[in-house]
Amino acid sequence: MHLTRLALTDFRSYRELSLELGPGVSTFSGPNGEGKTNLVEAIGYLATLGSHRVATDTPLVRQGAERAVLRAAVTGATGSALVEVELNPGRANRVRLNRAPLPRPRDILGTLRTVLFAPEDLALVKGDPGERRRFLDDLLVATAPRYAGVRADYDRVLRQRTALLKSAGGKARLRGPARESVTATLDAWDAQLARTGAPLLAGRMRLVAALRPHVEAAYQAVSGGPPGEAPGMSYRSSALNTDDGFEDVEMAALETALLKSLDGVRASELDRGVCLVGPHRDEVELSIGGLPARGYASHGESWSFALALRLASFTLLRQGHEDPVLILDDVFAELDAGRRDRLAGLVAGAEQVLITAAVPADIPDVLAGTRFEVQVGVISRVG
Ligand SMILES: Nc1ncnc2c1ncn2[C@@H]1O[C@H](COP(=O)(O)OP(=O)(O)OP(=O)(O)O)[C@@H](O)[C@H]1O
Ligand SMILES: [Mg+2]
């Protein structure tokens, strides 16, 4: 699929922007701070209903404005669609598809599919486990939008169960009927957590298994390094031993395993007032040449790994489907000449690639495509 038009009102530094886009490569260059990342952030938001830079919507609305409006026209195998999002910080956002309001914003997911690589992705390798869980969950949603519901259900149960653990914590030494009542309520929440957690866990484990060969190939392709530096990726569950091919296990068995493991930690959970097992405590372990990437990998290796995760996502998402829009924010400045050329070769065939760079010369010639300049919030076509 590809974007044919993007229009922004009061998004970040843009008061008003209207941009025609075509398939193939488009590059956006211009000095630091002129709005290149703001542009790709808006496109990412239309695809995922979230920013890759901030967790709340407030910074996305232009300083002094009340709301922001983002619009994109998307053309794909099934025709064209108009996606619109109105950001109202502090109030409900509004989402429209082909001008019809969607009661549930998340129903827009899947209309525009993107893979966005940005410098912030370094956190996928160097950051907390939460970064990698979010990466997996976002990719799950991109592969199958129904996972947005799976994730929302799990988050809701987790919040409620955690609240119960907190309030029950002080009563750990209760006896008699009072204790029985807490136990019965927790039992019910354990069942809910296992029921909603199992499909999330299953989805993530299958995803890691499917992604792994593509990550290895992409890392090798970008780094051009010897096979000894092969990257590793494995899912580590807080609830069960995932060493031996758990990705094939049936849902009921996963649910049972989660329940059993919840049972085993009940006493410490009550003591500490936190939920100790479940997908929200899991980790995706990344390694290079057998050493943990986090804490060991060099800056360049970490960067290549993060890029490989995104390129692998792209490969996975295009399998059996049309291409997502591939967005590379500021990727070339960090790469040496060999890596630049190899990356260019990898992405040149995608249906639509949007590339930003502060220095246009950093972009390899094969990716020249349609050139835009970004200056003080104005985007003009230059080639
Ligand atoms: N809500 C907002 N309202 C107004 N201006 C904003 C808002 N959020 C960000 N900006 C401005 O947008 C600019 C940053 O734009 P952006 O991140 O797109 O730059 P860039 O072109 O990607 O730069 P670089 O080359 O350094 O990555 C900053 O000057 C910032 O002050
Ligand atoms: Mg930028």
PDB file of N, CA, C and O in Angstrom, residues 229-298:
ATOM      1  N   GLU A 229      29.040 -13.361  14.533  1.00  0.00           N
ATOM      2  CA  GLU A 229      28.355 -12.276  15.234  1.00  0.00           C
ATOM      3  C   GLU A 229      26.846 -12.373  15.091  1.00  0.00           C
ATOM      4  O   GLU A 229      26.145 -11.374  15.163  1.00  0.00           O
ATOM      5  N   ALA A 230      26.353 -13.584  14.902  1.00  0.00           N
ATOM      6  CA  ALA A 230      24.917 -13.749  14.666  1.00  0.00           C
ATOM      7  C   ALA A 230      24.099 -13.224  15.841  1.00  0.00           C
ATOM      8  O   ALA A 230      24.460 -13.414  16.997  1.00  0.00           O
ATOM      9  N   PRO A 231      23.013 -12.559  15.531  1.00  0.00           N
ATOM     10  CA  PRO A 231      22.147 -12.057  16.585  1.00  0.00           C
ATOM     11  C   PRO A 231      21.202 -13.155  17.068  1.00  0.00           C
ATOM     12  O   PRO A 231      20.827 -14.038  16.298  1.00  0.00           O
ATOM     13  N   GLY A 232      20.872 -13.128  18.328  1.00  0.00           N
ATOM     14  CA  GLY A 232      19.931 -14.096  18.891  1.00  0.00           C
ATOM     15  C   GLY A 232      18.720 -13.377  19.445  1.00  0.00           C
ATOM     16  O   GLY A 232      18.789 -12.196  19.809  1.00  0.00           O
ATOM     17  N   MET A 233      17.606 -14.068  19.468  1.00  0.00           N
ATOM     18  CA  MET A 233      16.371 -13.466  19.974  1.00  0.00           C
ATOM     19  C   MET A 233      15.532 -14.577  20.577  1.00  0.00           C
ATOM     20  O   MET A 233      15.197 -15.554  19.895  1.00  0.00           O
ATOM     21  N   SER A 234      15.230 -14.481  21.863  1.00  0.00           N
ATOM     22  CA  SER A 234      14.382 -15.525  22.435  1.00  0.00           C
ATOM     23  C   SER A 234      13.419 -14.936  23.465  1.00  0.00           C
ATOM     24  O   SER A 234      13.718 -13.937  24.116  1.00  0.00           O
ATOM     25  N   TYR A 235      12.289 -15.569  23.562  1.00  0.00           N
ATOM     26  CA  TYR A 235      11.248 -15.091  24.464  1.00  0.00           C
ATOM     27  C   TYR A 235      11.395 -15.774  25.813  1.00  0.00           C
ATOM     28  O   TYR A 235      11.482 -16.996  25.887  1.00  0.00           O
ATOM     29  N   ARG A 236      11.443 -14.981  26.860  1.00  0.00           N
ATOM     30  CA  ARG A 236      11.613 -15.533  28.211  1.00  0.00           C
ATOM     31  C   ARG A 236      10.340 -15.222  28.988  1.00  0.00           C
ATOM     32  O   ARG A 236      10.056 -14.069  29.284  1.00  0.00           O
ATOM     33  N   SER A 237       9.581 -16.263  29.286  1.00  0.00           N
ATOM     34  CA  SER A 237       8.317 -16.049  30.005  1.00  0.00           C
ATOM     35  C   SER A 237       8.543 -16.079  31.507  1.00  0.00           C
ATOM     36  O   SER A 237       9.337 -16.875  32.005  1.00  0.00           O
ATOM     37  N   SER A 238       7.833 -15.238  32.206  1.00  0.00           N
ATOM     38  CA  SER A 238       7.933 -15.212  33.671  1.00  0.00           C
ATOM     39  C   SER A 238       7.159 -16.385  34.261  1.00  0.00           C
ATOM     40  O   SER A 238       7.318 -16.720  35.424  1.00  0.00           O
ATOM     41  N   ALA A 239       6.325 -17.016  33.446  1.00  0.00           N
ATOM     42  CA  ALA A 239       5.425 -18.020  33.992  1.00  0.00           C
ATOM     43  C   ALA A 239       5.832 -19.447  33.654  1.00  0.00           C
ATOM     44  O   ALA A 239       5.514 -20.373  34.376  1.00  0.00           O
ATOM     45  N   LEU A 240       6.516 -19.623  32.543  1.00  0.00           N
ATOM     46  CA  LEU A 240       6.840 -20.991  32.176  1.00  0.00           C
ATOM     47  C   LEU A 240       8.173 -21.055  31.458  1.00  0.00           C
ATOM     48  O   LEU A 240       8.681 -20.059  30.958  1.00  0.00           O
ATOM     49  N   ASN A 241       8.704 -22.267  31.439  1.00  0.00           N
ATOM     50  CA  ASN A 241       9.983 -22.467  30.792  1.00  0.00           C
ATOM     51  C   ASN A 241       9.785 -22.505  29.280  1.00  0.00           C
ATOM     52  O   ASN A 241       9.204 -23.433  28.741  1.00  0.00           O
ATOM     53  N   THR A 242      10.265 -21.470  28.598  1.00  0.00           N
ATOM     54  CA  THR A 242       9.989 -21.363  27.164  1.00  0.00           C
ATOM     55  C   THR A 242      11.142 -21.896  26.324  1.00  0.00           C
ATOM     56  O   THR A 242      11.192 -21.664  25.126  1.00  0.00           O
ATOM     57  N   ASP A 243      12.074 -22.630  26.966  1.00  0.00           N
ATOM     58  CA  ASP A 243      13.225 -23.117  26.214  1.00  0.00           C
ATOM     59  C   ASP A 243      12.845 -24.101  25.125  1.00  0.00           C
ATOM     60  O   ASP A 243      13.426 -24.119  24.055  1.00  0.00           O
ATOM     61  N   ASP A 244      11.833 -24.941  25.441  1.00  0.00           N
ATOM     62  CA  ASP A 244      11.586 -26.033  24.501  1.00  0.00           C
ATOM     63  C   ASP A 244      10.284 -25.872  23.718  1.00  0.00           C
ATOM     64  O   ASP A 244       9.271 -26.486  24.025  1.00  0.00           O
ATOM     65  N   GLY A 245      10.365 -25.011  22.730  1.00  0.00           N
ATOM     66  CA  GLY A 245       9.326 -24.927  21.703  1.00  0.00           C
ATOM     67  C   GLY A 245       7.914 -24.733  22.200  1.00  0.00           C
ATOM     68  O   GLY A 245       6.994 -25.385  21.718  1.00  0.00           O
ATOM     69  N   PHE A 246       7.739 -23.837  23.157  1.00  0.00           N
ATOM     70  CA  PHE A 246       6.397 -23.619  23.692  1.00  0.00           C
ATOM     71  C   PHE A 246       5.467 -22.970  22.677  1.00  0.00           C
ATOM     72  O   PHE A 246       4.263 -22.937  22.858  1.00  0.00           O
ATOM     73  N   GLU A 247       6.037 -22.471  21.578  1.00  0.00           N
ATOM     74  CA  GLU A 247       5.169 -21.768  20.625  1.00  0.00           C
ATOM     75  C   GLU A 247       4.120 -22.675  19.984  1.00  0.00           C
ATOM     76  O   GLU A 247       3.152 -22.212  19.422  1.00  0.00           O
ATOM     77  N   ASP A 248       4.342 -24.015  20.086  1.00  0.00           N
ATOM     78  CA  ASP A 248       3.372 -24.940  19.480  1.00  0.00           C
ATOM     79  C   ASP A 248       2.303 -25.396  20.464  1.00  0.00           C
ATOM     80  O   ASP A 248       1.397 -26.142  20.108  1.00  0.00           O
ATOM     81  N   VAL A 249       2.442 -24.979  21.720  1.00  0.00           N
ATOM     82  CA  VAL A 249       1.537 -25.483  22.743  1.00  0.00           C
ATOM     83  C   VAL A 249       0.126 -24.923  22.570  1.00  0.00           C
ATOM     84  O   VAL A 249      -0.065 -23.798  22.110  1.00  0.00           O
ATOM     85  N   GLU A 250      -0.851 -25.725  22.923  1.00  0.00           N
ATOM     86  CA  GLU A 250      -2.240 -25.287  22.757  1.00  0.00           C
ATOM     87  C   GLU A 250      -2.623 -24.249  23.808  1.00  0.00           C
ATOM     88  O   GLU A 250      -2.066 -24.211  24.898  1.00  0.00           O
ATOM     89  N   MET A 251      -3.631 -23.449  23.452  1.00  0.00           N
ATOM     90  CA  MET A 251      -4.059 -22.364  24.322  1.00  0.00           C
ATOM     91  C   MET A 251      -4.439 -22.846  25.724  1.00  0.00           C
ATOM     92  O   MET A 251      -4.076 -22.248  26.720  1.00  0.00           O
ATOM     93  N   ALA A 252      -5.184 -23.973  25.789  1.00  0.00           N
ATOM     94  CA  ALA A 252      -5.640 -24.468  27.083  1.00  0.00           C
ATOM     95  C   ALA A 252      -4.447 -24.825  27.967  1.00  0.00           C
ATOM     96  O   ALA A 252      -4.439 -24.564  29.174  1.00  0.00           O
ATOM     97  N   ALA A 253      -3.411 -25.386  27.342  1.00  0.00           N
ATOM     98  CA  ALA A 253      -2.230 -25.775  28.111  1.00  0.00           C
ATOM     99  C   ALA A 253      -1.498 -24.534  28.625  1.00  0.00           C
ATOM    100  O   ALA A 253      -0.989 -24.509  29.753  1.00  0.00           O
ATOM    101  N   LEU A 254      -1.468 -23.485  27.813  1.00  0.00           N
ATOM    102  CA  LEU A 254      -0.832 -22.237  28.243  1.00  0.00           C
ATOM    103  C   LEU A 254      -1.588 -21.636  29.423  1.00  0.00           C
ATOM    104  O   LEU A 254      -0.996 -21.138  30.381  1.00  0.00           O
ATOM    105  N   GLU A 255      -2.907 -21.676  29.310  1.00  0.00           N
ATOM    106  CA  GLU A 255      -3.745 -21.120  30.368  1.00  0.00           C
ATOM    107  C   GLU A 255      -3.500 -21.876  31.673  1.00  0.00           C
ATOM    108  O   GLU A 255      -3.346 -21.264  32.735  1.00  0.00           O
ATOM    109  N   THR A 256      -3.437 -23.202  31.578  1.00  0.00           N
ATOM    110  CA  THR A 256      -3.174 -24.026  32.764  1.00  0.00           C
ATOM    111  C   THR A 256      -1.797 -23.700  33.353  1.00  0.00           C
ATOM    112  O   THR A 256      -1.637 -23.575  34.568  1.00  0.00           O
ATOM    113  N   ALA A 257      -0.818 -23.555  32.464  1.00  0.00           N
ATOM    114  CA  ALA A 257       0.538 -23.257  32.933  1.00  0.00           C
ATOM    115  C   ALA A 257       0.575 -21.903  33.643  1.00  0.00           C
ATOM    116  O   ALA A 257       1.232 -21.750  34.688  1.00  0.00           O
ATOM    117  N   LEU A 258      -0.140 -20.917  33.095  1.00  0.00           N
ATOM    118  CA  LEU A 258      -0.193 -19.595  33.734  1.00  0.00           C
ATOM    119  C   LEU A 258      -0.848 -19.690  35.113  1.00  0.00           C
ATOM    120  O   LEU A 258      -0.349 -19.112  36.088  1.00  0.00           O
ATOM    121  N   LEU A 259      -1.949 -20.438  35.166  1.00  0.00           N
ATOM    122  CA  LEU A 259      -2.669 -20.589  36.435  1.00  0.00           C
ATOM    123  C   LEU A 259      -1.782 -21.231  37.496  1.00  0.00           C
ATOM    124  O   LEU A 259      -1.729 -20.784  38.644  1.00  0.00           O
ATOM    125  N   LYS A 260      -1.074 -22.266  37.075  1.00  0.00           N
ATOM    126  CA  LYS A 260      -0.210 -22.998  38.003  1.00  0.00           C
ATOM    127  C   LYS A 260       0.881 -22.074  38.536  1.00  0.00           C
ATOM    128  O   LYS A 260       1.187 -22.052  39.738  1.00  0.00           O
ATOM    129  N   SER A 261       1.411 -21.292  37.646  1.00  0.00           N
ATOM    130  CA  SER A 261       2.492 -20.423  38.045  1.00  0.00           C
ATOM    131  C   SER A 261       1.977 -19.272  38.928  1.00  0.00           C
ATOM    132  O   SER A 261       2.665 -18.833  39.862  1.00  0.00           O
ATOM    133  N   LEU A 262       0.769 -18.810  38.684  1.00  0.00           N
ATOM    134  CA  LEU A 262       0.155 -17.801  39.558  1.00  0.00           C
ATOM    135  C   LEU A 262      -0.047 -18.374  40.957  1.00  0.00           C
ATOM    136  O   LEU A 262       0.186 -17.707  41.969  1.00  0.00           O
ATOM    137  N   ASP A 263      -0.467 -19.629  41.001  1.00  0.00           N
ATOM    138  CA  ASP A 263      -0.693 -20.290  42.270  1.00  0.00           C
ATOM    139  C   ASP A 263       0.604 -20.350  43.083  1.00  0.00           C
ATOM    140  O   ASP A 263       0.623 -20.114  44.284  1.00  0.00           O
ATOM    141  N   GLY A 264       1.696 -20.622  42.372  1.00  0.00           N
ATOM    142  CA  GLY A 264       2.992 -20.756  43.035  1.00  0.00           C
ATOM    143  C   GLY A 264       3.505 -19.460  43.643  1.00  0.00           C
ATOM    144  O   GLY A 264       4.315 -19.488  44.575  1.00  0.00           O
ATOM    145  N   VAL A 265       3.082 -18.317  43.129  1.00  0.00           N
ATOM    146  CA  VAL A 265       3.626 -17.048  43.631  1.00  0.00           C
ATOM    147  C   VAL A 265       2.604 -16.268  44.468  1.00  0.00           C
ATOM    148  O   VAL A 265       2.877 -15.140  44.870  1.00  0.00           O
ATOM    149  N   ARG A 266       1.469 -16.875  44.734  1.00  0.00           N
ATOM    150  CA  ARG A 266       0.386 -16.149  45.422  1.00  0.00           C
ATOM    151  C   ARG A 266       0.872 -15.477  46.713  1.00  0.00           C
ATOM    152  O   ARG A 266       0.604 -14.298  46.942  1.00  0.00           O
ATOM    153  N   ALA A 267       1.617 -16.245  47.538  1.00  0.00           N
ATOM    154  CA  ALA A 267       2.023 -15.690  48.828  1.00  0.00           C
ATOM    155  C   ALA A 267       2.910 -14.459  48.642  1.00  0.00           C
ATOM    156  O   ALA A 267       2.698 -13.418  49.280  1.00  0.00           O
ATOM    157  N   SER A 268       3.887 -14.543  47.738  1.00  0.00           N
ATOM    158  CA  SER A 268       4.764 -13.378  47.557  1.00  0.00           C
ATOM    159  C   SER A 268       4.025 -12.233  46.893  1.00  0.00           C
ATOM    160  O   SER A 268       4.327 -11.062  47.145  1.00  0.00           O
ATOM    161  N   GLU A 269       3.041 -12.551  46.055  1.00  0.00           N
ATOM    162  CA  GLU A 269       2.261 -11.475  45.442  1.00  0.00           C
ATOM    163  C   GLU A 269       1.499 -10.696  46.505  1.00  0.00           C
ATOM    164  O   GLU A 269       1.450  -9.459  46.481  1.00  0.00           O
ATOM    165  N   LEU A 270       0.922 -11.436  47.450  1.00  0.00           N
ATOM    166  CA  LEU A 270       0.171 -10.770  48.525  1.00  0.00           C
ATOM    167  C   LEU A 270       1.114  -9.936  49.385  1.00  0.00           C
ATOM    168  O   LEU A 270       0.784  -8.836  49.816  1.00  0.00           O
ATOM    169  N   ASP A 271       2.288 -10.487  49.613  1.00  0.00           N
ATOM    170  CA  ASP A 271       3.298  -9.768  50.398  1.00  0.00           C
ATOM    171  C   ASP A 271       3.674  -8.446  49.741  1.00  0.00           C
ATOM    172  O   ASP A 271       3.766  -7.415  50.385  1.00  0.00           O
ATOM    173  N   ARG A 272       3.912  -8.507  48.447  1.00  0.00           N
ATOM    174  CA  ARG A 272       4.482  -7.355  47.748  1.00  0.00           C
ATOM    175  C   ARG A 272       3.443  -6.488  47.059  1.00  0.00           C
ATOM    176  O   ARG A 272       3.758  -5.382  46.610  1.00  0.00           O
ATOM    177  N   GLY A 273       2.227  -7.004  46.919  1.00  0.00           N
ATOM    178  CA  GLY A 273       1.174  -6.199  46.298  1.00  0.00           C
ATOM    179  C   GLY A 273       1.375  -5.952  44.819  1.00  0.00           C
ATOM    180  O   GLY A 273       0.911  -4.953  44.277  1.00  0.00           O
ATOM    181  N   VAL A 274       2.126  -6.833  44.149  1.00  0.00           N
ATOM    182  CA  VAL A 274       2.283  -6.717  42.697  1.00  0.00           C
ATOM    183  C   VAL A 274       2.056  -8.068  42.033  1.00  0.00           C
ATOM    184  O   VAL A 274       2.191  -9.107  42.657  1.00  0.00           O
ATOM    185  N   CYS A 275       1.725  -7.983  40.763  1.00  0.00           N
ATOM    186  CA  CYS A 275       1.434  -9.177  39.977  1.00  0.00           C
ATOM    187  C   CYS A 275       2.749  -9.693  39.388  1.00  0.00           C
ATOM    188  O   CYS A 275       3.336  -9.052  38.531  1.00  0.00           O
ATOM    189  N   LEU A 276       3.209 -10.850  39.885  1.00  0.00           N
ATOM    190  CA  LEU A 276       4.591 -11.268  39.596  1.00  0.00           C
ATOM    191  C   LEU A 276       4.781 -12.110  38.345  1.00  0.00           C
ATOM    192  O   LEU A 276       5.896 -12.234  37.852  1.00  0.00           O
ATOM    193  N   VAL A 277       3.718 -12.750  37.866  1.00  0.00           N
ATOM    194  CA  VAL A 277       3.885 -13.506  36.620  1.00  0.00           C
ATOM    195  C   VAL A 277       2.815 -13.134  35.600  1.00  0.00           C
ATOM    196  O   VAL A 277       1.726 -12.696  35.957  1.00  0.00           O
ATOM    197  N   GLY A 278       3.176 -13.333  34.361  1.00  0.00           N
ATOM    198  CA  GLY A 278       2.252 -12.995  33.270  1.00  0.00           C
ATOM    199  C   GLY A 278       3.028 -12.281  32.177  1.00  0.00           C
ATOM    200  O   GLY A 278       4.178 -11.867  32.394  1.00  0.00           O
ATOM    201  N   PRO A 279       2.402 -12.109  31.014  1.00  0.00           N
ATOM    202  CA  PRO A 279       3.085 -11.481  29.873  1.00  0.00           C
ATOM    203  C   PRO A 279       3.681 -10.106  30.192  1.00  0.00           C
ATOM    204  O   PRO A 279       4.661  -9.699  29.559  1.00  0.00           O
ATOM    205  N   HIS A 280       3.124  -9.398  31.189  1.00  0.00           N
ATOM    206  CA  HIS A 280       3.648  -8.063  31.506  1.00  0.00           C
ATOM    207  C   HIS A 280       4.995  -8.135  32.219  1.00  0.00           C
ATOM    208  O   HIS A 280       5.617  -7.090  32.455  1.00  0.00           O
ATOM    209  N   ARG A 281       5.448  -9.343  32.612  1.00  0.00           N
ATOM    210  CA  ARG A 281       6.755  -9.485  33.257  1.00  0.00           C
ATOM    211  C   ARG A 281       7.726 -10.243  32.368  1.00  0.00           C
ATOM    212  O   ARG A 281       8.811 -10.613  32.806  1.00  0.00           O
ATOM    213  N   ASP A 282       7.350 -10.502  31.136  1.00  0.00           N
ATOM    214  CA  ASP A 282       8.198 -11.310  30.270  1.00  0.00           C
ATOM    215  C   ASP A 282       9.277 -10.455  29.607  1.00  0.00           C
ATOM    216  O   ASP A 282       9.213  -9.236  29.616  1.00  0.00           O
ATOM    217  N   GLU A 283      10.238 -11.147  29.033  1.00  0.00           N
ATOM    218  CA  GLU A 283      11.369 -10.453  28.411  1.00  0.00           C
ATOM    219  C   GLU A 283      11.672 -11.069  27.052  1.00  0.00           C
ATOM    220  O   GLU A 283      11.467 -12.261  26.830  1.00  0.00           O
ATOM    221  N   VAL A 284      12.107 -10.226  26.132  1.00  0.00           N
ATOM    222  CA  VAL A 284      12.637 -10.730  24.865  1.00  0.00           C
ATOM    223  C   VAL A 284      14.145 -10.541  24.964  1.00  0.00           C
ATOM    224  O   VAL A 284      14.618  -9.413  25.031  1.00  0.00           O
ATOM    225  N   GLU A 285      14.864 -11.653  25.025  1.00  0.00           N
ATOM    226  CA  GLU A 285      16.312 -11.541  25.185  1.00  0.00           C
ATOM    227  C   GLU A 285      16.992 -11.430  23.831  1.00  0.00           C
ATOM    228  O   GLU A 285      16.764 -12.246  22.943  1.00  0.00           O
ATOM    229  N   LEU A 286      17.802 -10.401  23.694  1.00  0.00           N
ATOM    230  CA  LEU A 286      18.534 -10.186  22.449  1.00  0.00           C
ATOM    231  C   LEU A 286      20.018 -10.403  22.717  1.00  0.00           C
ATOM    232  O   LEU A 286      20.530  -9.981  23.761  1.00  0.00           O
ATOM    233  N   SER A 287      20.693 -11.060  21.805  1.00  0.00           N
ATOM    234  CA  SER A 287      22.123 -11.266  21.993  1.00  0.00           C
ATOM    235  C   SER A 287      22.857 -11.141  20.664  1.00  0.00           C
ATOM    236  O   SER A 287      22.260 -11.270  19.598  1.00  0.00           O
ATOM    237  N   ILE A 288      24.142 -10.857  20.765  1.00  0.00           N
ATOM    238  CA  ILE A 288      24.991 -10.845  19.559  1.00  0.00           C
ATOM    239  C   ILE A 288      26.206 -11.713  19.852  1.00  0.00           C
ATOM    240  O   ILE A 288      26.909 -11.488  20.843  1.00  0.00           O
ATOM    241  N   GLY A 289      26.411 -12.710  19.008  1.00  0.00           N
ATOM    242  CA  GLY A 289      27.529 -13.628  19.213  1.00  0.00           C
ATOM    243  C   GLY A 289      27.473 -14.274  20.591  1.00  0.00           C
ATOM    244  O   GLY A 289      28.506 -14.503  21.212  1.00  0.00           O
ATOM    245  N   GLY A 290      26.273 -14.521  21.099  1.00  0.00           N
ATOM    246  CA  GLY A 290      26.113 -15.215  22.374  1.00  0.00           C
ATOM    247  C   GLY A 290      26.125 -14.311  23.599  1.00  0.00           C
ATOM    248  O   GLY A 290      25.796 -14.743  24.701  1.00  0.00           O
ATOM    249  N   LEU A 291      26.490 -13.055  23.441  1.00  0.00           N
ATOM    250  CA  LEU A 291      26.495 -12.128  24.586  1.00  0.00           C
ATOM    251  C   LEU A 291      25.222 -11.288  24.579  1.00  0.00           C
ATOM    252  O   LEU A 291      24.746 -10.898  23.516  1.00  0.00           O
ATOM    253  N   PRO A 292      24.678 -10.992  25.772  1.00  0.00           N
ATOM    254  CA  PRO A 292      23.470 -10.162  25.805  1.00  0.00           C
ATOM    255  C   PRO A 292      23.734  -8.834  25.091  1.00  0.00           C
ATOM    256  O   PRO A 292      24.773  -8.214  25.313  1.00  0.00           O
ATOM    257  N   ALA A 293      22.804  -8.425  24.240  1.00  0.00           N
ATOM    258  CA  ALA A 293      23.002  -7.174  23.503  1.00  0.00           C
ATOM    259  C   ALA A 293      23.003  -6.002  24.476  1.00  0.00           C
ATOM    260  O   ALA A 293      23.803  -5.071  24.378  1.00  0.00           O
ATOM    261  N   ARG A 294      22.097  -6.076  25.441  1.00  0.00           N
ATOM    262  CA  ARG A 294      21.982  -4.988  26.404  1.00  0.00           C
ATOM    263  C   ARG A 294      23.175  -5.050  27.359  1.00  0.00           C
ATOM    264  O   ARG A 294      23.397  -6.042  28.027  1.00  0.00           O
ATOM    265  N   GLY A 295      23.944  -4.001  27.374  1.00  0.00           N
ATOM    266  CA  GLY A 295      25.089  -3.976  28.278  1.00  0.00           C
ATOM    267  C   GLY A 295      26.387  -4.423  27.635  1.00  0.00           C
ATOM    268  O   GLY A 295      27.456  -4.173  28.168  1.00  0.00           O
ATOM    269  N   TYR A 296      26.322  -5.139  26.505  1.00  0.00           N
ATOM    270  CA  TYR A 296      27.542  -5.615  25.858  1.00  0.00           C
ATOM    271  C   TYR A 296      27.758  -5.053  24.461  1.00  0.00           C
ATOM    272  O   TYR A 296      28.887  -4.777  24.068  1.00  0.00           O
ATOM    273  N   ALA A 297      26.661  -4.902  23.707  1.00  0.00           N
ATOM    274  CA  ALA A 297      26.814  -4.542  22.293  1.00  0.00           C
ATOM    275  C   ALA A 297      27.336  -3.120  22.144  1.00  0.00           C
ATOM    276  O   ALA A 297      27.030  -2.241  22.956  1.00  0.00           O
ATOM    277  N   SER A 298      28.122  -2.904  21.089  1.00  0.00           N
ATOM    278  CA  SER A 298      28.626  -1.557  20.807  1.00  0.00           C
ATOM    279  C   SER A 298      27.472  -0.700  20.277  1.00  0.00           C
ATOM    280  O   SER A 298      26.399  -1.214  19.950  1.00  0.00           O
TER     281      SER A 298
END
